[in-house]
Amino acid sequence: MDIHVFEVGPFTGNVSQNNIRVWGAVKKEHMILPCYGYVRWKEHCDCGYHDACETHPFSASTFGISNHFDGTGICDIRGLKANARYLIQICYSILDMGTSEVQWPEDNYSYCTSITSPSTGSPHETTFVFGSCRDQGPGFDGDSDETFNTINRLIKNGEIEPPDMLWMCGDQIYIDRPTGLSTNGYEKFTDLYRKQFTETEFSKLMKTTPAYLQMDDHEVENDWSYAKMQLSEKDKKALHNGMRSYNAYQASLCATFSSEEEFLSYPLPAPYLNKYWYKVDRHDSSFFVMDVRYDRGEASDTDKLETWRLGASSPTSVQLDELENWISSSDRDNKVNFIVTSVPFLVDPKRWSWRFMGLVNISLRHTRKELWYANTKERNRILETIEASDAHFIFLSGDVHCSFVVSMLTRNGKRIHNVVSSAFNWMSPGLARGDFNWSNLRNCPHQAGSINLINNYVEYKNNFAYLKVSDSGHIEVKIIKGKTGDCEFEEKISL
């Protein structure tokens, strides 16, 4: 049997107390052939990196590869121990299947590790790296990989604890920027994903940390909406290619696909799923990951801005209903509840800013229609539901190429926070403090007082956020420079 190491991966995605999802992409030249994946795993021990032992033997299984999704495959490893580290190896063959005949490669690149989630009531505190916006930049292992090199260095040196999760909140690729690739159409998308996902430091972090990803606009086209992409056959094709490749390289890692069976049986040629929002639950934290990009409707509101179909009389209105039910049901536990929305929730951009001779004004004009500023009815519904809840809520956002932490006090004295973190990599400084309105949210009757900028500074160069859920009733937040690893801001947010 001819055994091959996956070209991209293995990476781990959605993790629970007893399950780990593993993901990989076959070599490009094998994508059109029938390929079969093999995975083996064991509880990590000191008996040797590649070796099994009587206490921790390897278990093995097979999984399918989807040619429709650029030769990617996922496998859900089930029945594992809670809060245990596992060593996982995957490889694949062409035109053959059978784990008993597999000659497992010795290549270290075929391995990854992951820790299952702790059980309920565990004293373990959840830590995670969080950020968004990763422009590819020039070359390979260049600027695009620099921030991930910093993250790995800080982990290795013990300056931050190894994160339990990696949250990437949109714009994992910039397909609408020059890519340096000679391909067009669907292959332009997938080749860029392969380039980005095989960069050394990014790949190293993905091999040791479960990753959760969310879409924003640059995976398809700047400022796109579903309605906008129906205007021409060219736009429809771009949307088809963008969402198909997003499914292969991002949605497949997350809880968007409920199982590997759903991934392999995906109906063709439809490129879209019924929903792109999902929920993740840990012992001390819960996450509701919103879709505020694909679930976006036509221009509306008084400023002729685009709005989301969250509250419309369409199948997509189910997202807001599910979110409100999730918020209401959170009253009965003591977890920290994170709502992940790719664009900032608790701050609006100004109408005008004259930095850089007015160039920022052009950016803000486009930014307003991208943010919750354009969707005040939906935002107020969410805030009203949070006001009625006894639980704690923190929003996680990216998009605006800067990082900061803000809080808002509601009419009934409830404090809500928003951590904004971006960009992992961008060619120029992002928005600054003077580009946002810190006085009030647009059309918001739930706000009591001004928006509080906790860190009193907006970091607008490459950076990432590091969060720790503490059992002492607060969240530790660090905003760290992507180039140097210096901590620009550190604060404990009281819940």
Tab-separated table of N, CA and C in Angstrom, residues 203-302:
chain	number	residue	atom	x	y	z
A	203	SER	N	1.220	26.687	10.929
A	203	SER	CA	0.989	25.249	10.934
A	203	SER	C	1.389	24.632	12.271
A	204	LYS	N	2.495	25.098	12.851
A	204	LYS	CA	2.966	24.564	14.137
A	204	LYS	C	1.932	24.803	15.231
A	205	LEU	N	1.343	26.010	15.264
A	205	LEU	CA	0.334	26.312	16.279
A	205	LEU	C	-0.928	25.494	16.052
A	206	MET	N	-1.331	25.334	14.796
A	206	MET	CA	-2.536	24.574	14.472
A	206	MET	C	-2.384	23.088	14.792
A	207	LYS	N	-1.163	22.583	14.831
A	207	LYS	CA	-0.923	21.172	15.132
A	207	LYS	C	-1.002	20.868	16.627
A	208	THR	N	-1.015	21.908	17.443
A	208	THR	CA	-1.019	21.691	18.894
A	208	THR	C	-2.204	22.344	19.596
A	209	THR	N	-3.036	23.084	18.853
A	209	THR	CA	-4.103	23.852	19.476
A	209	THR	C	-5.393	23.708	18.675
A	210	PRO	N	-6.482	23.258	19.278
A	210	PRO	CA	-7.762	23.177	18.552
A	210	PRO	C	-8.169	24.545	18.028
A	211	ALA	N	-8.521	24.603	16.747
A	211	ALA	CA	-8.803	25.873	16.091
A	211	ALA	C	-10.285	26.005	15.767
A	212	TYR	N	-10.808	27.192	15.999
A	212	TYR	CA	-12.193	27.527	15.667
A	212	TYR	C	-12.156	28.771	14.790
A	213	LEU	N	-12.849	28.713	13.656
A	213	LEU	CA	-12.738	29.766	12.651
A	213	LEU	C	-14.114	30.301	12.266
A	214	GLN	N	-14.118	31.543	11.846
A	214	GLN	CA	-15.344	32.235	11.485
A	214	GLN	C	-15.070	33.068	10.242
A	215	MET	N	-16.025	33.150	9.362
A	215	MET	CA	-15.821	33.910	8.126
A	215	MET	C	-16.095	35.390	8.324
A	216	ASP	N	-15.424	36.201	7.496
A	216	ASP	CA	-15.827	37.583	7.292
A	216	ASP	C	-15.832	37.823	5.787
A	217	ASP	N	-15.438	38.989	5.331
A	217	ASP	CA	-15.661	39.282	3.913
A	217	ASP	C	-14.525	38.852	2.992
A	218	HIS	N	-13.260	38.932	3.431
A	218	HIS	CA	-12.158	38.765	2.489
A	218	HIS	C	-11.944	37.319	2.036
A	219	GLU	N	-12.659	36.373	2.623
A	219	GLU	CA	-12.641	35.016	2.095
A	219	GLU	C	-13.378	34.910	0.758
A	220	VAL	N	-14.138	35.948	0.408
A	220	VAL	CA	-14.868	35.975	-0.865
A	220	VAL	C	-14.569	37.261	-1.635
A	221	GLU	N	-14.877	38.392	-1.037
A	221	GLU	CA	-14.694	39.691	-1.691
A	221	GLU	C	-14.934	40.772	-0.652
A	222	ASN	N	-14.223	41.865	-0.743
A	222	ASN	CA	-14.365	42.941	0.231
A	222	ASN	C	-15.809	43.442	0.286
A	223	ASP	N	-16.336	43.512	1.520
A	223	ASP	CA	-17.673	44.071	1.785
A	223	ASP	C	-18.817	43.301	1.119
A	224	TRP	N	-18.640	42.009	0.861
A	224	TRP	CA	-19.689	41.308	0.132
A	224	TRP	C	-20.887	41.003	1.018
A	225	SER	N	-22.028	40.887	0.382
A	225	SER	CA	-23.244	40.364	1.002
A	225	SER	C	-23.843	39.345	0.045
A	226	TYR	N	-24.673	38.462	0.556
A	226	TYR	CA	-25.292	37.444	-0.301
A	226	TYR	C	-26.109	38.109	-1.407
A	227	ALA	N	-26.849	39.164	-1.033
A	227	ALA	CA	-27.678	39.850	-2.035
A	227	ALA	C	-26.812	40.482	-3.122
A	228	LYS	N	-25.725	41.101	-2.711
A	228	LYS	CA	-24.835	41.747	-3.679
A	228	LYS	C	-24.247	40.736	-4.650
A	229	MET	N	-23.942	39.537	-4.161
A	229	MET	CA	-23.280	38.533	-4.990
A	229	MET	C	-24.245	37.814	-5.923
A	230	GLN	N	-25.515	38.211	-5.949
A	230	GLN	CA	-26.489	37.639	-6.880
A	230	GLN	C	-26.715	38.539	-8.094
A	231	LEU	N	-25.950	39.637	-8.206
A	231	LEU	CA	-26.223	40.627	-9.238
A	231	LEU	C	-25.706	40.224	-10.613
A	232	SER	N	-24.727	39.350	-10.685
A	232	SER	CA	-24.172	38.940	-11.979
A	232	SER	C	-23.684	37.504	-11.872
A	233	GLU	N	-23.508	36.850	-13.020
A	233	GLU	CA	-23.004	35.482	-13.022
A	233	GLU	C	-21.576	35.433	-12.498
A	234	LYS	N	-20.798	36.473	-12.754
A	234	LYS	CA	-19.425	36.532	-12.246
A	234	LYS	C	-19.407	36.572	-10.724
A	235	ASP	N	-20.305	37.378	-10.127
A	235	ASP	CA	-20.382	37.464	-8.676
A	235	ASP	C	-20.866	36.144	-8.073
A	236	LYS	N	-21.853	35.516	-8.711
A	236	LYS	CA	-22.356	34.230	-8.218
A	236	LYS	C	-21.249	33.180	-8.221
A	237	LYS	N	-20.425	33.191	-9.281
A	237	LYS	CA	-19.327	32.227	-9.361
A	237	LYS	C	-18.304	32.482	-8.271
A	238	ALA	N	-17.993	33.755	-8.017
A	238	ALA	CA	-17.043	34.084	-6.956
A	238	ALA	C	-17.561	33.631	-5.597
A	239	LEU	N	-18.854	33.846	-5.335
A	239	LEU	CA	-19.439	33.409	-4.074
A	239	LEU	C	-19.394	31.893	-3.959
A	240	HIS	N	-19.738	31.202	-5.045
A	240	HIS	CA	-19.695	29.735	-5.061
A	240	HIS	C	-18.289	29.244	-4.726
A	241	ASN	N	-17.289	29.796	-5.384
A	241	ASN	CA	-15.907	29.357	-5.155
A	241	ASN	C	-15.437	29.686	-3.746
A	242	GLY	N	-15.793	30.889	-3.269
A	242	GLY	CA	-15.363	31.291	-1.941
A	242	GLY	C	-15.970	30.438	-0.845
A	243	MET	N	-17.268	30.158	-0.933
A	243	MET	CA	-17.930	29.378	0.109
A	243	MET	C	-17.534	27.906	0.041
A	244	ARG	N	-17.331	27.394	-1.144
A	244	ARG	CA	-16.896	25.999	-1.278
A	244	ARG	C	-15.524	25.803	-0.635
A	245	SER	N	-14.594	26.724	-0.878
A	245	SER	CA	-13.268	26.610	-0.277
A	245	SER	C	-13.312	26.921	1.217
A	246	TYR	N	-14.203	27.824	1.634
A	246	TYR	CA	-14.384	28.075	3.069
A	246	TYR	C	-14.867	26.818	3.783
A	247	ASN	N	-15.811	26.115	3.169
A	247	ASN	CA	-16.286	24.866	3.758
A	247	ASN	C	-15.147	23.868	3.936
A	248	ALA	N	-14.260	23.803	2.925
A	248	ALA	CA	-13.172	22.826	2.956
A	248	ALA	C	-12.139	23.142	4.014
A	249	TYR	N	-11.762	24.408	4.163
A	249	TYR	CA	-10.611	24.770	4.986
A	249	TYR	C	-10.960	25.415	6.328
A	250	GLN	N	-12.213	25.818	6.514
A	250	GLN	CA	-12.556	26.443	7.783
A	250	GLN	C	-13.756	25.783	8.456
A	251	ALA	N	-14.895	25.749	7.755
A	251	ALA	CA	-16.100	25.188	8.367
A	251	ALA	C	-15.900	23.734	8.783
A	252	SER	N	-15.087	22.993	8.019
A	252	SER	CA	-14.869	21.575	8.309
A	252	SER	C	-14.165	21.352	9.637
A	253	LEU	N	-13.349	22.302	10.088
A	253	LEU	CA	-12.655	22.169	11.365
A	253	LEU	C	-13.587	22.411	12.548
A	254	CYS	N	-14.659	23.135	12.328
A	254	CYS	CA	-15.501	23.605	13.420
A	254	CYS	C	-16.755	22.740	13.570
A	255	ALA	N	-17.629	23.229	14.420
A	255	ALA	CA	-18.881	22.506	14.645
A	255	ALA	C	-19.914	22.830	13.584
A	256	THR	N	-19.514	23.539	12.521
A	256	THR	CA	-20.450	23.852	11.445
A	256	THR	C	-20.957	22.573	10.801
A	257	PHE	N	-20.044	21.640	10.526
A	257	PHE	CA	-20.433	20.294	10.110
A	257	PHE	C	-20.579	19.445	11.369
A	258	SER	N	-21.716	18.803	11.519
A	258	SER	CA	-21.975	18.042	12.743
A	258	SER	C	-21.145	16.774	12.823
A	259	SER	N	-20.708	16.233	11.671
A	259	SER	CA	-19.978	14.964	11.669
A	259	SER	C	-19.236	14.805	10.355
A	260	GLU	N	-18.330	13.831	10.326
A	260	GLU	CA	-17.624	13.533	9.078
A	260	GLU	C	-18.586	12.967	8.037
A	261	GLU	N	-19.625	12.295	8.486
A	261	GLU	CA	-20.624	11.758	7.554
A	261	GLU	C	-21.341	12.889	6.825
A	262	GLU	N	-21.687	13.950	7.561
A	262	GLU	CA	-22.330	15.102	6.923
A	262	GLU	C	-21.376	15.769	5.938
A	263	PHE	N	-20.104	15.852	6.298
A	263	PHE	CA	-19.100	16.458	5.426
A	263	PHE	C	-18.986	15.690	4.113
A	264	LEU	N	-18.929	14.358	4.177
A	264	LEU	CA	-18.750	13.539	2.976
A	264	LEU	C	-20.017	13.445	2.135
A	265	SER	N	-21.175	13.553	2.761
A	265	SER	CA	-22.438	13.409	2.033
A	265	SER	C	-23.011	14.761	1.619
A	266	TYR	N	-22.201	15.792	1.692
A	266	TYR	CA	-22.648	17.137	1.350
A	266	TYR	C	-23.252	17.151	-0.056
A	267	PRO	N	-24.472	17.650	-0.221
A	267	PRO	CA	-25.143	17.585	-1.529
A	267	PRO	C	-24.456	18.472	-2.563
A	268	LEU	N	-24.231	17.918	-3.722
A	268	LEU	CA	-23.591	18.646	-4.815
A	268	LEU	C	-24.655	19.033	-5.855
A	269	PRO	N	-24.461	20.144	-6.579
A	269	PRO	CA	-23.293	21.037	-6.521
A	269	PRO	C	-23.467	22.214	-5.575
A	270	ALA	N	-24.477	22.178	-4.676
A	270	ALA	CA	-24.742	23.311	-3.799
A	270	ALA	C	-23.498	23.674	-2.991
A	271	PRO	N	-23.066	24.951	-3.006
A	271	PRO	CA	-21.847	25.328	-2.287
A	271	PRO	C	-22.087	25.805	-0.868
A	272	TYR	N	-23.355	25.915	-0.421
A	272	TYR	CA	-23.630	26.573	0.843
A	272	TYR	C	-24.286	25.615	1.826
A	273	LEU	N	-24.032	25.858	3.113
A	273	LEU	CA	-24.699	25.125	4.175
A	273	LEU	C	-25.964	25.872	4.587
A	274	ASN	N	-26.809	25.179	5.360
A	274	ASN	CA	-28.030	25.830	5.839
A	274	ASN	C	-27.717	26.919	6.849
A	275	LYS	N	-26.638	26.743	7.612
A	275	LYS	CA	-26.274	27.770	8.579
A	275	LYS	C	-24.769	27.717	8.833
A	276	TYR	N	-24.218	28.875	9.164
A	276	TYR	CA	-22.795	28.986	9.443
A	276	TYR	C	-22.528	29.485	10.863
A	277	TRP	N	-23.522	29.503	11.704
A	277	TRP	CA	-23.287	29.805	13.116
A	277	TRP	C	-23.254	28.486	13.879
A	278	TYR	N	-22.558	28.484	14.995
A	278	TYR	CA	-22.454	27.243	15.775
A	278	TYR	C	-22.138	27.563	17.229
A	279	LYS	N	-22.259	26.563	18.082
A	279	LYS	CA	-22.027	26.717	19.520
A	279	LYS	C	-20.931	25.769	19.985
A	280	VAL	N	-20.134	26.234	20.929
A	280	VAL	CA	-19.068	25.429	21.530
A	280	VAL	C	-19.209	25.548	23.040
A	281	ASP	N	-19.102	24.430	23.738
A	281	ASP	CA	-19.292	24.423	25.180
A	281	ASP	C	-18.083	23.802	25.871
A	282	ARG	N	-17.564	24.483	26.885
A	282	ARG	CA	-16.516	23.944	27.744
A	282	ARG	C	-16.984	23.990	29.190
A	283	HIS	N	-16.154	23.463	30.085
A	283	HIS	CA	-16.593	23.367	31.476
A	283	HIS	C	-16.828	24.736	32.114
A	284	ASP	N	-16.031	25.747	31.755
A	284	ASP	CA	-16.175	27.059	32.369
A	284	ASP	C	-16.571	28.147	31.374
A	285	SER	N	-16.742	27.784	30.122
A	285	SER	CA	-17.006	28.779	29.075
A	285	SER	C	-17.960	28.208	28.037
A	286	SER	N	-18.777	29.091	27.486
A	286	SER	CA	-19.629	28.744	26.359
A	286	SER	C	-19.432	29.791	25.276
A	287	PHE	N	-19.522	29.362	24.018
A	287	PHE	CA	-19.315	30.256	22.890
A	287	PHE	C	-20.474	30.114	21.911
A	288	PHE	N	-21.005	31.246	21.471
A	288	PHE	CA	-21.952	31.265	20.366
A	288	PHE	C	-21.267	32.033	19.246
A	289	VAL	N	-20.967	31.333	18.158
A	289	VAL	CA	-20.234	31.921	17.040
A	289	VAL	C	-21.247	32.342	15.983
A	290	MET	N	-21.377	33.636	15.779
A	290	MET	CA	-22.380	34.155	14.862
A	290	MET	C	-21.883	34.155	13.421
A	291	ASP	N	-22.822	34.182	12.493
A	291	ASP	CA	-22.550	34.428	11.080
A	291	ASP	C	-23.152	35.776	10.735
A	292	VAL	N	-22.314	36.793	10.599
A	292	VAL	CA	-22.809	38.112	10.225
A	292	VAL	C	-22.287	38.495	8.842
A	293	ARG	N	-21.990	37.490	8.029
A	293	ARG	CA	-21.518	37.745	6.675
A	293	ARG	C	-22.413	37.070	5.632
A	294	TYR	N	-22.469	35.742	5.642
A	294	TYR	CA	-23.344	35.056	4.683
A	294	TYR	C	-24.804	35.376	4.991
A	295	ASP	N	-25.123	35.518	6.272
A	295	ASP	CA	-26.485	35.801	6.706
A	295	ASP	C	-26.737	37.311	6.661
A	296	ARG	N	-26.487	37.902	5.512
A	296	ARG	CA	-26.566	39.357	5.356
A	296	ARG	C	-27.486	39.676	4.179
A	297	GLY	N	-28.409	40.598	4.393
A	297	GLY	CA	-29.417	40.872	3.375
A	297	GLY	C	-29.127	42.100	2.550
A	298	GLU	N	-30.185	42.688	2.009
A	298	GLU	CA	-30.047	43.829	1.115
A	298	GLU	C	-29.908	45.129	1.899
A	299	ALA	N	-29.572	46.199	1.175
A	299	ALA	CA	-29.435	47.511	1.802
A	299	ALA	C	-30.764	47.941	2.396
A	300	SER	N	-30.698	48.557	3.575
A	300	SER	CA	-31.910	49.020	4.239
A	300	SER	C	-31.519	50.109	5.229
A	301	ASP	N	-32.419	50.440	6.119
A	301	ASP	CA	-32.219	51.400	7.178
A	301	ASP	C	-32.123	52.813	6.591
A	302	THR	N	-32.129	53.810	7.460
A	302	THR	CA	-32.206	55.194	6.993
A	302	THR	C	-30.961	55.649	6.252
